[in-house]
Amino acid sequence: ADVLVSAGFEDGEYIIRQGETGKHLHFVHEGNAVATLSSNDGAELEVAQYEKGAYFGEIALLHDVPRKANVIARGRCTTLSIDRASFVRLLGPCLAEMTFHMNSYIELERSAVLQDLHSLSDNFSKTLANARDKVGAEKTELQRIINLLQGRVVVEDTAGAPSEQ
């Protein structure tokens, strides 16, 4: 137990941040936490929940890569953490199970990216449709002005069909 370090976190406090260098693996000792992915616009998408006994931070710890997600305390949360050297010395045999979980996280990250792309595509389609409607309305108004300047009067019937007079 001399290799585990206890740390307490308050509700909403970041335990780890996406993009940071990962130096520790964390185990939830008490309370709960959630993993989120930050998008470029600052929004956060919740991708996992952790309760007592769960662990996180193994991807960055094992592969020496930046953290893939944020982990945020939900309510008061206490973690026990272990550094890289102690982990390899003591828990090396657990690598197969952790690799399985890492692959799950990678798939979650891909899904979140695809969801963001789908959302962006929907927003772009709506914006484009609105722009087309606006251009169509402006084109109709411009045609009316041209007709007036040319001395033509166009009257619309009740169905909106133009007839020149």
Tab-separated table of N, CA and C in Angstrom:
chain	number	residue	atom	x	y	z
A	1	ALA	N	0.822	-1.203	0.000
A	1	ALA	CA	0.000	0.000	0.000
A	1	ALA	C	0.858	1.257	0.000
A	2	ASP	N	2.152	1.126	0.123
A	2	ASP	CA	3.024	2.299	0.163
A	2	ASP	C	3.199	2.956	-1.202
A	3	VAL	N	2.712	2.336	-2.280
A	3	VAL	CA	2.832	2.928	-3.609
A	3	VAL	C	1.573	3.683	-4.020
A	4	LEU	N	0.482	3.532	-3.269
A	4	LEU	CA	-0.769	4.214	-3.587
A	4	LEU	C	-0.847	5.534	-2.839
A	5	VAL	N	-1.227	6.577	-3.575
A	5	VAL	CA	-1.353	7.916	-2.993
A	5	VAL	C	-2.823	8.311	-3.032
A	6	SER	N	-3.362	8.688	-1.884
A	6	SER	CA	-4.762	9.088	-1.787
A	6	SER	C	-4.911	10.579	-2.083
A	7	ALA	N	-5.976	10.922	-2.828
A	7	ALA	CA	-6.270	12.328	-3.115
A	7	ALA	C	-7.784	12.514	-3.116
A	8	GLY	N	-8.239	13.616	-2.530
A	8	GLY	CA	-9.668	13.920	-2.486
A	8	GLY	C	-10.019	15.018	-3.469
A	9	PHE	N	-11.202	14.902	-4.059
A	9	PHE	CA	-11.672	15.869	-5.044
A	9	PHE	C	-13.112	16.254	-4.726
A	10	GLU	N	-13.424	17.520	-4.900
A	10	GLU	CA	-14.779	18.029	-4.681
A	10	GLU	C	-15.586	17.911	-5.969
A	11	ASP	N	-16.904	18.014	-5.834
A	11	ASP	CA	-17.797	17.935	-6.986
A	11	ASP	C	-17.377	18.928	-8.068
A	12	GLY	N	-17.241	18.441	-9.297
A	12	GLY	CA	-16.881	19.288	-10.432
A	12	GLY	C	-15.388	19.500	-10.609
A	13	GLU	N	-14.592	19.027	-9.668
A	13	GLU	CA	-13.144	19.220	-9.775
A	13	GLU	C	-12.556	18.206	-10.748
A	14	TYR	N	-11.634	18.681	-11.588
A	14	TYR	CA	-10.978	17.816	-12.554
A	14	TYR	C	-9.941	16.953	-11.837
A	15	ILE	N	-10.025	15.660	-12.064
A	15	ILE	CA	-9.027	14.729	-11.530
A	15	ILE	C	-7.886	14.625	-12.533
A	16	ILE	N	-8.234	14.475	-13.802
A	16	ILE	CA	-7.261	14.558	-14.894
A	16	ILE	C	-7.872	15.389	-16.006
A	17	ARG	N	-7.004	15.982	-16.823
A	17	ARG	CA	-7.465	16.811	-17.940
A	17	ARG	C	-6.968	16.244	-19.261
A	18	GLN	N	-7.860	16.262	-20.232
A	18	GLN	CA	-7.549	15.829	-21.589
A	18	GLN	C	-6.339	16.607	-22.093
A	19	GLY	N	-5.363	15.892	-22.676
A	19	GLY	CA	-4.189	16.537	-23.241
A	19	GLY	C	-2.995	16.593	-22.304
A	20	GLU	N	-3.219	16.430	-20.986
A	20	GLU	CA	-2.102	16.444	-20.037
A	20	GLU	C	-1.242	15.198	-20.199
A	21	THR	N	-0.019	15.288	-19.706
A	21	THR	CA	0.862	14.125	-19.649
A	21	THR	C	0.367	13.206	-18.546
A	22	GLY	N	0.235	11.922	-18.856
A	22	GLY	CA	-0.256	10.971	-17.860
A	22	GLY	C	0.876	10.319	-17.085
A	23	LYS	N	0.908	10.571	-15.787
A	23	LYS	CA	1.960	10.007	-14.954
A	23	LYS	C	1.422	9.039	-13.914
A	24	HIS	N	0.082	8.982	-13.766
A	24	HIS	CA	-0.522	8.141	-12.740
A	24	HIS	C	-1.758	7.423	-13.263
A	25	LEU	N	-1.984	6.251	-12.720
A	25	LEU	CA	-3.211	5.495	-12.907
A	25	LEU	C	-4.040	5.745	-11.654
A	26	HIS	N	-5.339	6.018	-11.818
A	26	HIS	CA	-6.208	6.329	-10.681
A	26	HIS	C	-7.247	5.235	-10.485
A	27	PHE	N	-7.518	4.921	-9.217
A	27	PHE	CA	-8.591	4.009	-8.818
A	27	PHE	C	-9.574	4.822	-7.986
A	28	VAL	N	-10.880	4.673	-8.276
A	28	VAL	CA	-11.881	5.366	-7.464
A	28	VAL	C	-12.012	4.593	-6.156
A	29	HIS	N	-11.661	5.261	-5.064
A	29	HIS	CA	-11.730	4.647	-3.737
A	29	HIS	C	-13.085	4.918	-3.090
A	30	GLU	N	-13.574	6.154	-3.236
A	30	GLU	CA	-14.881	6.540	-2.719
A	30	GLU	C	-15.506	7.542	-3.683
A	31	GLY	N	-16.818	7.455	-3.858
A	31	GLY	CA	-17.522	8.434	-4.684
A	31	GLY	C	-17.606	8.024	-6.140
A	32	ASN	N	-17.847	9.021	-6.981
A	32	ASN	CA	-18.055	8.800	-8.410
A	32	ASN	C	-17.338	9.868	-9.226
A	33	ALA	N	-17.097	9.530	-10.487
A	33	ALA	CA	-16.481	10.470	-11.427
A	33	ALA	C	-17.016	10.168	-12.817
A	34	VAL	N	-16.860	11.132	-13.719
A	34	VAL	CA	-17.267	10.939	-15.113
A	34	VAL	C	-16.111	11.321	-16.029
A	35	ALA	N	-16.050	10.637	-17.166
A	35	ALA	CA	-15.067	10.976	-18.199
A	35	ALA	C	-15.784	11.792	-19.258
A	36	THR	N	-15.123	12.853	-19.714
A	36	THR	CA	-15.677	13.678	-20.781
A	36	THR	C	-14.609	13.915	-21.842
A	37	LEU	N	-15.069	14.135	-23.053
A	37	LEU	CA	-14.187	14.533	-24.149
A	37	LEU	C	-14.491	15.986	-24.477
A	38	SER	N	-13.468	16.803	-24.577
A	38	SER	CA	-13.633	18.216	-24.914
A	38	SER	C	-13.566	18.382	-26.427
A	39	SER	N	-14.516	19.143	-26.959
A	39	SER	CA	-14.491	19.438	-28.394
A	39	SER	C	-13.750	20.746	-28.606
A	40	ASN	N	-13.494	21.078	-29.857
A	40	ASN	CA	-12.775	22.313	-30.181
A	40	ASN	C	-13.531	23.558	-29.750
A	41	ASP	N	-14.872	23.471	-29.670
A	41	ASP	CA	-15.657	24.645	-29.270
A	41	ASP	C	-15.846	24.739	-27.761
A	42	GLY	N	-15.179	23.847	-27.002
A	42	GLY	CA	-15.232	23.905	-25.546
A	42	GLY	C	-16.327	23.059	-24.923
A	43	ALA	N	-17.197	22.497	-25.723
A	43	ALA	CA	-18.254	21.647	-25.181
A	43	ALA	C	-17.640	20.330	-24.699
A	44	GLU	N	-18.284	19.726	-23.693
A	44	GLU	CA	-17.800	18.455	-23.181
A	44	GLU	C	-18.885	17.403	-23.334
A	45	LEU	N	-18.493	16.248	-23.857
A	45	LEU	CA	-19.392	15.125	-24.063
A	45	LEU	C	-19.041	14.045	-23.048
A	46	GLU	N	-20.013	13.664	-22.213
A	46	GLU	CA	-19.764	12.607	-21.225
A	46	GLU	C	-19.697	11.259	-21.934
A	47	VAL	N	-18.621	10.512	-21.683
A	47	VAL	CA	-18.422	9.242	-22.377
A	47	VAL	C	-18.318	8.042	-21.446
A	48	ALA	N	-18.140	8.266	-20.152
A	48	ALA	CA	-18.039	7.141	-19.208
A	48	ALA	C	-18.325	7.626	-17.801
A	49	GLN	N	-18.736	6.674	-16.960
A	49	GLN	CA	-18.968	6.957	-15.548
A	49	GLN	C	-18.146	5.974	-14.729
A	50	TYR	N	-17.605	6.455	-13.622
A	50	TYR	CA	-16.780	5.621	-12.762
A	50	TYR	C	-17.349	5.636	-11.346
A	51	GLU	N	-17.355	4.467	-10.729
A	51	GLU	CA	-17.764	4.370	-9.331
A	51	GLU	C	-16.690	3.600	-8.576
A	52	LYS	N	-16.894	3.396	-7.310
A	52	LYS	CA	-15.903	2.749	-6.465
A	52	LYS	C	-15.370	1.476	-7.123
A	53	GLY	N	-14.044	1.385	-7.178
A	53	GLY	CA	-13.380	0.221	-7.756
A	53	GLY	C	-12.959	0.401	-9.210
A	54	ALA	N	-13.526	1.382	-9.895
A	54	ALA	CA	-13.170	1.616	-11.300
A	54	ALA	C	-11.798	2.289	-11.371
A	55	TYR	N	-11.178	2.188	-12.530
A	55	TYR	CA	-9.878	2.845	-12.721
A	55	TYR	C	-9.872	3.594	-14.036
A	56	PHE	N	-8.964	4.562	-14.126
A	56	PHE	CA	-8.809	5.352	-15.347
A	56	PHE	C	-7.402	5.936	-15.373
A	57	GLY	N	-6.990	6.324	-16.568
A	57	GLY	CA	-5.668	6.923	-16.745
A	57	GLY	C	-4.627	5.963	-17.270
A	58	GLU	N	-5.051	4.735	-17.580
A	58	GLU	CA	-4.083	3.720	-17.997
A	58	GLU	C	-3.530	3.945	-19.398
A	59	ILE	N	-4.297	4.562	-20.288
A	59	ILE	CA	-3.812	4.758	-21.659
A	59	ILE	C	-2.575	5.652	-21.647
A	60	ALA	N	-2.700	6.800	-21.015
A	60	ALA	CA	-1.567	7.733	-20.958
A	60	ALA	C	-0.405	7.143	-20.168
A	61	LEU	N	-0.730	6.429	-19.095
A	61	LEU	CA	0.311	5.848	-18.254
A	61	LEU	C	1.119	4.793	-19.010
A	62	LEU	N	0.428	3.904	-19.691
A	62	LEU	CA	1.101	2.774	-20.342
A	62	LEU	C	1.769	3.145	-21.657
A	63	HIS	N	1.204	4.098	-22.363
A	63	HIS	CA	1.717	4.421	-23.700
A	63	HIS	C	2.447	5.756	-23.772
A	64	ASP	N	2.553	6.419	-22.641
A	64	ASP	CA	3.250	7.704	-22.567
A	64	ASP	C	2.731	8.678	-23.631
A	65	VAL	N	1.412	8.809	-23.676
A	65	VAL	CA	0.736	9.728	-24.592
A	65	VAL	C	-0.110	10.697	-23.763
A	66	PRO	N	-0.519	11.815	-24.344
A	66	PRO	CA	-1.378	12.749	-23.599
A	66	PRO	C	-2.699	12.085	-23.204
A	67	ARG	N	-3.279	12.569	-22.126
A	67	ARG	CA	-4.569	12.052	-21.649
A	67	ARG	C	-5.603	12.172	-22.760
A	68	LYS	N	-6.405	11.125	-22.927
A	68	LYS	CA	-7.416	11.084	-23.982
A	68	LYS	C	-8.734	11.734	-23.577
A	69	ALA	N	-8.942	11.929	-22.260
A	69	ALA	CA	-10.215	12.473	-21.788
A	69	ALA	C	-9.999	13.213	-20.473
A	70	ASN	N	-11.010	13.969	-20.095
A	70	ASN	CA	-11.065	14.567	-18.762
A	70	ASN	C	-11.726	13.559	-17.846
A	71	VAL	N	-11.394	13.591	-16.572
A	71	VAL	CA	-12.167	12.860	-15.571
A	71	VAL	C	-12.477	13.871	-14.477
A	72	ILE	N	-13.774	13.969	-14.163
A	72	ILE	CA	-14.279	15.002	-13.256
A	72	ILE	C	-15.039	14.337	-12.117
A	73	ALA	N	-14.782	14.788	-10.878
A	73	ALA	CA	-15.488	14.263	-9.711
A	73	ALA	C	-16.966	14.621	-9.791
A	74	ARG	N	-17.835	13.669	-9.447
A	74	ARG	CA	-19.279	13.904	-9.318
A	74	ARG	C	-19.605	13.663	-7.856
A	75	GLY	N	-19.748	14.751	-7.131
A	75	GLY	CA	-19.839	14.663	-5.680
A	75	GLY	C	-18.418	14.535	-5.144
A	76	ARG	N	-18.301	14.325	-3.876
A	76	ARG	CA	-16.975	14.136	-3.269
A	76	ARG	C	-16.420	12.804	-3.758
A	77	CYS	N	-15.166	12.797	-4.198
A	77	CYS	CA	-14.538	11.596	-4.759
A	77	CYS	C	-13.106	11.480	-4.228
A	78	THR	N	-12.739	10.271	-3.841
A	78	THR	CA	-11.368	10.009	-3.401
A	78	THR	C	-10.769	8.964	-4.332
A	79	THR	N	-9.576	9.248	-4.813
A	79	THR	CA	-8.881	8.279	-5.664
A	79	THR	C	-7.604	7.825	-4.989
A	80	LEU	N	-7.170	6.652	-5.382
A	80	LEU	CA	-5.848	6.146	-5.031
A	80	LEU	C	-5.093	6.073	-6.334
A	81	SER	N	-3.892	6.635	-6.386
A	81	SER	CA	-3.147	6.635	-7.644
A	81	SER	C	-1.799	5.956	-7.465
A	82	ILE	N	-1.304	5.468	-8.595
A	82	ILE	CA	-0.008	4.799	-8.628
A	82	ILE	C	0.780	5.354	-9.810
A	83	ASP	N	2.065	5.600	-9.612
A	83	ASP	CA	2.877	6.143	-10.705
A	83	ASP	C	3.310	5.030	-11.659
A	84	ARG	N	3.860	5.410	-12.796
A	84	ARG	CA	4.216	4.484	-13.865
A	84	ARG	C	5.197	3.400	-13.408
A	85	ALA	N	6.288	3.781	-12.780
A	85	ALA	CA	7.315	2.802	-12.383
A	85	ALA	C	6.741	1.777	-11.400
A	86	SER	N	5.966	2.243	-10.425
A	86	SER	CA	5.372	1.326	-9.449
A	86	SER	C	4.351	0.421	-10.124
A	87	PHE	N	3.604	0.983	-11.046
A	87	PHE	CA	2.602	0.185	-11.760
A	87	PHE	C	3.249	-0.965	-12.515
A	88	VAL	N	4.255	-0.665	-13.297
A	88	VAL	CA	4.912	-1.700	-14.104
A	88	VAL	C	5.502	-2.773	-13.190
A	89	ARG	N	6.078	-2.346	-12.090
A	89	ARG	CA	6.693	-3.295	-11.155
A	89	ARG	C	5.642	-4.202	-10.517
A	90	LEU	N	4.502	-3.643	-10.129
A	90	LEU	CA	3.518	-4.415	-9.376
A	90	LEU	C	2.390	-5.028	-10.202
A	91	LEU	N	1.955	-4.346	-11.253
A	91	LEU	CA	0.740	-4.761	-11.963
A	91	LEU	C	0.963	-5.174	-13.406
A	92	GLY	N	2.162	-5.406	-13.799
A	92	GLY	CA	2.450	-5.809	-15.172
A	92	GLY	C	1.563	-6.921	-15.697
A	93	PRO	N	1.232	-7.941	-14.874
A	93	PRO	CA	0.379	-9.036	-15.360
A	93	PRO	C	-1.050	-8.615	-15.736
A	94	CYS	N	-1.499	-7.457	-15.331
A	94	CYS	CA	-2.867	-6.995	-15.640
A	94	CYS	C	-2.964	-6.296	-16.987
A	95	LEU	N	-1.878	-6.243	-17.725
A	95	LEU	CA	-1.857	-5.464	-18.963
A	95	LEU	C	-2.882	-5.931	-19.996
A	96	ALA	N	-3.156	-7.219	-20.090
A	96	ALA	CA	-4.103	-7.721	-21.096
A	96	ALA	C	-5.496	-7.149	-20.865
A	97	GLU	N	-5.972	-7.163	-19.619
A	97	GLU	CA	-7.305	-6.621	-19.321
A	97	GLU	C	-7.344	-5.119	-19.575
A	98	MET	N	-6.284	-4.419	-19.206
A	98	MET	CA	-6.251	-2.979	-19.415
A	98	MET	C	-6.206	-2.635	-20.893
A	99	THR	N	-5.541	-3.449	-21.683
A	99	THR	CA	-5.509	-3.221	-23.130
A	99	THR	C	-6.917	-3.335	-23.707
A	100	PHE	N	-7.698	-4.301	-23.220
A	100	PHE	CA	-9.090	-4.450	-23.649
A	100	PHE	C	-9.874	-3.180	-23.356
A	101	HIS	N	-9.724	-2.652	-22.130
A	101	HIS	CA	-10.437	-1.430	-21.757
A	101	HIS	C	-9.955	-0.233	-22.577
A	102	MET	N	-8.671	-0.164	-22.871
A	102	MET	CA	-8.148	0.933	-23.679
A	102	MET	C	-8.792	0.940	-25.053
A	103	ASN	N	-8.949	-0.240	-25.633
A	103	ASN	CA	-9.581	-0.323	-26.954
A	103	ASN	C	-11.026	0.175	-26.895
A	104	SER	N	-11.722	-0.090	-25.784
A	104	SER	CA	-13.089	0.414	-25.603
A	104	SER	C	-13.097	1.928	-25.554
A	105	TYR	N	-12.136	2.525	-24.844
A	105	TYR	CA	-12.067	3.982	-24.753
A	105	TYR	C	-11.777	4.593	-26.114
A	106	ILE	N	-10.900	3.965	-26.869
A	106	ILE	CA	-10.566	4.478	-28.198
A	106	ILE	C	-11.809	4.468	-29.078
A	107	GLU	N	-12.611	3.410	-28.972
A	107	GLU	CA	-13.846	3.331	-29.747
A	107	GLU	C	-14.831	4.411	-29.305
A	108	LEU	N	-14.917	4.677	-27.996
A	108	LEU	CA	-15.771	5.753	-27.502
A	108	LEU	C	-15.333	7.098	-28.066
A	109	GLU	N	-14.030	7.313	-28.111
A	109	GLU	CA	-13.504	8.565	-28.643
A	109	GLU	C	-13.873	8.710	-30.117
A	110	ARG	N	-13.742	7.632	-30.875
A	110	ARG	CA	-14.128	7.669	-32.291
A	110	ARG	C	-15.607	7.979	-32.447
A	111	SER	N	-16.428	7.350	-31.611
A	111	SER	CA	-17.870	7.591	-31.674
A	111	SER	C	-18.193	9.041	-31.380
A	112	ALA	N	-17.507	9.617	-30.392
A	112	ALA	CA	-17.747	11.027	-30.043
A	112	ALA	C	-17.360	11.937	-31.194
A	113	VAL	N	-16.259	11.638	-31.856
A	113	VAL	CA	-15.828	12.445	-33.001
A	113	VAL	C	-16.853	12.338	-34.125
A	114	LEU	N	-17.330	11.131	-34.384
A	114	LEU	CA	-18.346	10.954	-35.428
A	114	LEU	C	-19.629	11.692	-35.075
A	115	GLN	N	-19.994	11.668	-33.790
A	115	GLN	CA	-21.188	12.395	-33.358
A	115	GLN	C	-21.005	13.889	-33.578
A	116	ASP	N	-19.823	14.419	-33.256
A	116	ASP	CA	-19.539	15.832	-33.488
A	116	ASP	C	-19.629	16.171	-34.970
A	117	LEU	N	-19.070	15.300	-35.823
A	117	LEU	CA	-19.114	15.541	-37.266
A	117	LEU	C	-20.552	15.525	-37.778
A	118	HIS	N	-21.349	14.588	-37.275
A	118	HIS	CA	-22.749	14.503	-37.682
A	118	HIS	C	-23.489	15.776	-37.275
A	119	SER	N	-23.246	16.247	-36.065
A	119	SER	CA	-23.871	17.473	-35.580
A	119	SER	C	-23.462	18.670	-36.433
A	120	LEU	N	-22.169	18.750	-36.756
A	120	LEU	CA	-21.693	19.843	-37.608
A	120	LEU	C	-22.345	19.784	-38.979
A	121	SER	N	-22.478	18.577	-39.523
A	121	SER	CA	-23.104	18.404	-40.832
A	121	SER	C	-24.564	18.853	-40.802
A	122	ASP	N	-25.291	18.474	-39.741
A	122	ASP	CA	-26.692	18.896	-39.604
A	122	ASP	C	-26.797	20.416	-39.526
A	123	ASN	N	-25.935	21.015	-38.707
A	123	ASN	CA	-25.956	22.476	-38.563
A	123	ASN	C	-25.627	23.159	-39.879
A	124	PHE	N	-24.651	22.632	-40.619
A	124	PHE	CA	-24.285	23.205	-41.910
A	124	PHE	C	-25.452	23.102	-42.888
A	125	SER	N	-26.129	21.943	-42.900
A	125	SER	CA	-27.268	21.758	-43.810
A	125	SER	C	-28.380	22.750	-43.499
A	126	LYS	N	-28.660	22.973	-42.209
A	126	LYS	CA	-29.697	23.927	-41.820
A	126	LYS	C	-29.298	25.349	-42.212
A	127	THR	N	-28.047	25.689	-41.980
A	127	THR	CA	-27.560	27.025	-42.337
A	127	THR	C	-27.641	27.237	-43.836
A	128	LEU	N	-27.244	26.228	-44.603
A	128	LEU	CA	-27.299	26.310	-46.061
A	128	LEU	C	-28.740	26.457	-46.543
A	129	ALA	N	-29.666	25.711	-45.961
A	129	ALA	CA	-31.077	25.821	-46.352
A	129	ALA	C	-31.610	27.212	-46.035
A	130	ASN	N	-31.251	27.745	-44.864
A	130	ASN	CA	-31.676	29.100	-44.508
A	130	ASN	C	-31.104	30.122	-45.477
A	131	ALA	N	-29.841	29.948	-45.857
A	131	ALA	CA	-29.207	30.878	-46.801
A	131	ALA	C	-29.904	30.816	-48.156
A	132	ARG	N	-30.242	29.610	-48.614
A	132	ARG	CA	-30.956	29.467	-49.891
A	132	ARG	C	-32.305	30.167	-49.845
A	133	ASP	N	-33.038	29.992	-48.732
A	133	ASP	CA	-34.332	30.659	-48.578
A	133	ASP	C	-34.172	32.176	-48.621
A	134	LYS	N	-33.152	32.662	-47.926
A	134	LYS	CA	-32.921	34.107	-47.873
A	134	LYS	C	-32.548	34.638	-49.251
A	135	VAL	N	-31.678	33.920	-49.967
A	135	VAL	CA	-31.282	34.340	-51.321
A	135	VAL	C	-32.498	34.326	-52.239
A	136	GLY	N	-33.343	33.310	-52.109
A	136	GLY	CA	-34.556	33.243	-52.923
A	136	GLY	C	-35.475	34.419	-52.664
A	137	ALA	N	-35.647	34.776	-51.392
A	137	ALA	CA	-36.495	35.925	-51.042
A	137	ALA	C	-35.886	37.215	-51.560
A	138	GLU	N	-34.571	37.358	-51.425
A	138	GLU	CA	-33.904	38.565	-51.918
A	138	GLU	C	-33.978	38.645	-53.442
A	139	LYS	N	-33.881	37.506	-54.124
A	139	LYS	CA	-33.976	37.483	-55.584
A	139	LYS	C	-35.373	37.921	-56.025
A	140	THR	N	-36.400	37.446	-55.332
A	140	THR	CA	-37.782	37.840	-55.641
A	140	THR	C	-37.963	39.342	-55.437
A	141	GLU	N	-37.440	39.865	-54.341
A	141	GLU	CA	-37.547	41.306	-54.070
A	141	GLU	C	-36.796	42.110	-55.119
A	142	LEU	N	-35.610	41.647	-55.504
A	142	LEU	CA	-34.824	42.324	-56.538
A	142	LEU	C	-35.590	42.326	-57.862
A	143	GLN	N	-36.243	41.244	-58.218
A	143	GLN	CA	-37.022	41.179	-59.458
A	143	GLN	C	-38.174	42.176	-59.417
A	144	ARG	N	-38.810	42.347	-58.280
A	144	ARG	CA	-39.894	43.321	-58.139
A	144	ARG	C	-39.364	44.736	-58.367
A	145	ILE	N	-38.204	45.022	-57.811
A	145	ILE	CA	-37.605	46.349	-57.976
A	145	ILE	C	-37.264	46.595	-59.443
A	146	ILE	N	-36.689	45.592	-60.107
A	146	ILE	CA	-36.359	45.713	-61.532
A	146	ILE	C	-37.624	45.966	-62.344
A	147	ASN	N	-38.676	45.236	-62.055
A	147	ASN	CA	-39.952	45.421	-62.760
A	147	ASN	C	-40.484	46.837	-62.563
A	148	LEU	N	-40.406	47.336	-61.336
A	148	LEU	CA	-40.871	48.705	-61.065
A	148	LEU	C	-40.046	49.712	-61.846
A	149	LEU	N	-38.716	49.514	-61.863
A	149	LEU	CA	-37.840	50.439	-62.580
A	149	LEU	C	-38.105	50.404	-64.083
A	150	GLN	N	-38.508	49.267	-64.606
A	150	GLN	CA	-38.794	49.142	-66.023
A	150	GLN	C	-40.235	49.524	-66.339
A	151	GLY	N	-40.961	49.954	-65.326
A	151	GLY	CA	-42.323	50.422	-65.547
A	151	GLY	C	-43.347	49.324	-65.616
A	152	ARG	N	-42.981	48.130	-65.264
A	152	ARG	CA	-43.947	47.031	-65.260
A	152	ARG	C	-44.500	46.857	-63.853
A	153	VAL	N	-45.738	46.540	-63.787
A	153	VAL	CA	-46.370	46.257	-62.504
A	153	VAL	C	-46.746	44.792	-62.516
A	154	VAL	N	-46.285	44.073	-61.522
A	154	VAL	CA	-46.620	42.654	-61.412
A	154	VAL	C	-47.510	42.496	-60.199
A	155	VAL	N	-48.672	41.935	-60.427
A	155	VAL	CA	-49.636	41.714	-59.353
A	155	VAL	C	-49.695	40.223	-59.100
A	156	GLU	N	-49.673	39.860	-57.830
A	156	GLU	CA	-49.770	38.443	-57.496
A	156	GLU	C	-51.208	38.119	-57.161
A	157	ASP	N	-51.687	36.974	-57.677
A	157	ASP	CA	-53.038	36.554	-57.314
A	157	ASP	C	-53.003	35.948	-55.908
A	158	THR	N	-54.128	35.506	-55.417
A	158	THR	CA	-54.196	35.007	-54.044
A	158	THR	C	-53.341	33.765	-53.832
A	159	ALA	N	-52.995	33.043	-54.877
A	159	ALA	CA	-52.156	31.854	-54.768
A	159	ALA	C	-50.678	32.235	-54.854
A	160	GLY	N	-50.361	33.511	-55.087
A	160	GLY	CA	-48.975	33.957	-55.156
A	160	GLY	C	-48.372	33.857	-56.534
A	161	ALA	N	-49.177	33.543	-57.556
A	161	ALA	CA	-48.661	33.471	-58.910
A	161	ALA	C	-48.639	34.862	-59.542
A	162	PRO	N	-47.488	35.301	-60.096
A	162	PRO	CA	-47.419	36.647	-60.676
A	162	PRO	C	-48.131	36.726	-62.030
A	163	SER	N	-48.719	37.879	-62.316
A	163	SER	CA	-49.261	38.150	-63.650
A	163	SER	C	-48.931	39.601	-63.966
A	164	GLU	N	-48.383	39.838	-65.164
A	164	GLU	CA	-47.931	41.174	-65.543
A	164	GLU	C	-49.101	42.014	-66.019
A	165	GLN	N	-49.104	43.316	-65.624
A	165	GLN	CA	-50.190	44.223	-66.034
A	165	GLN	C	-49.600	45.469	-66.646
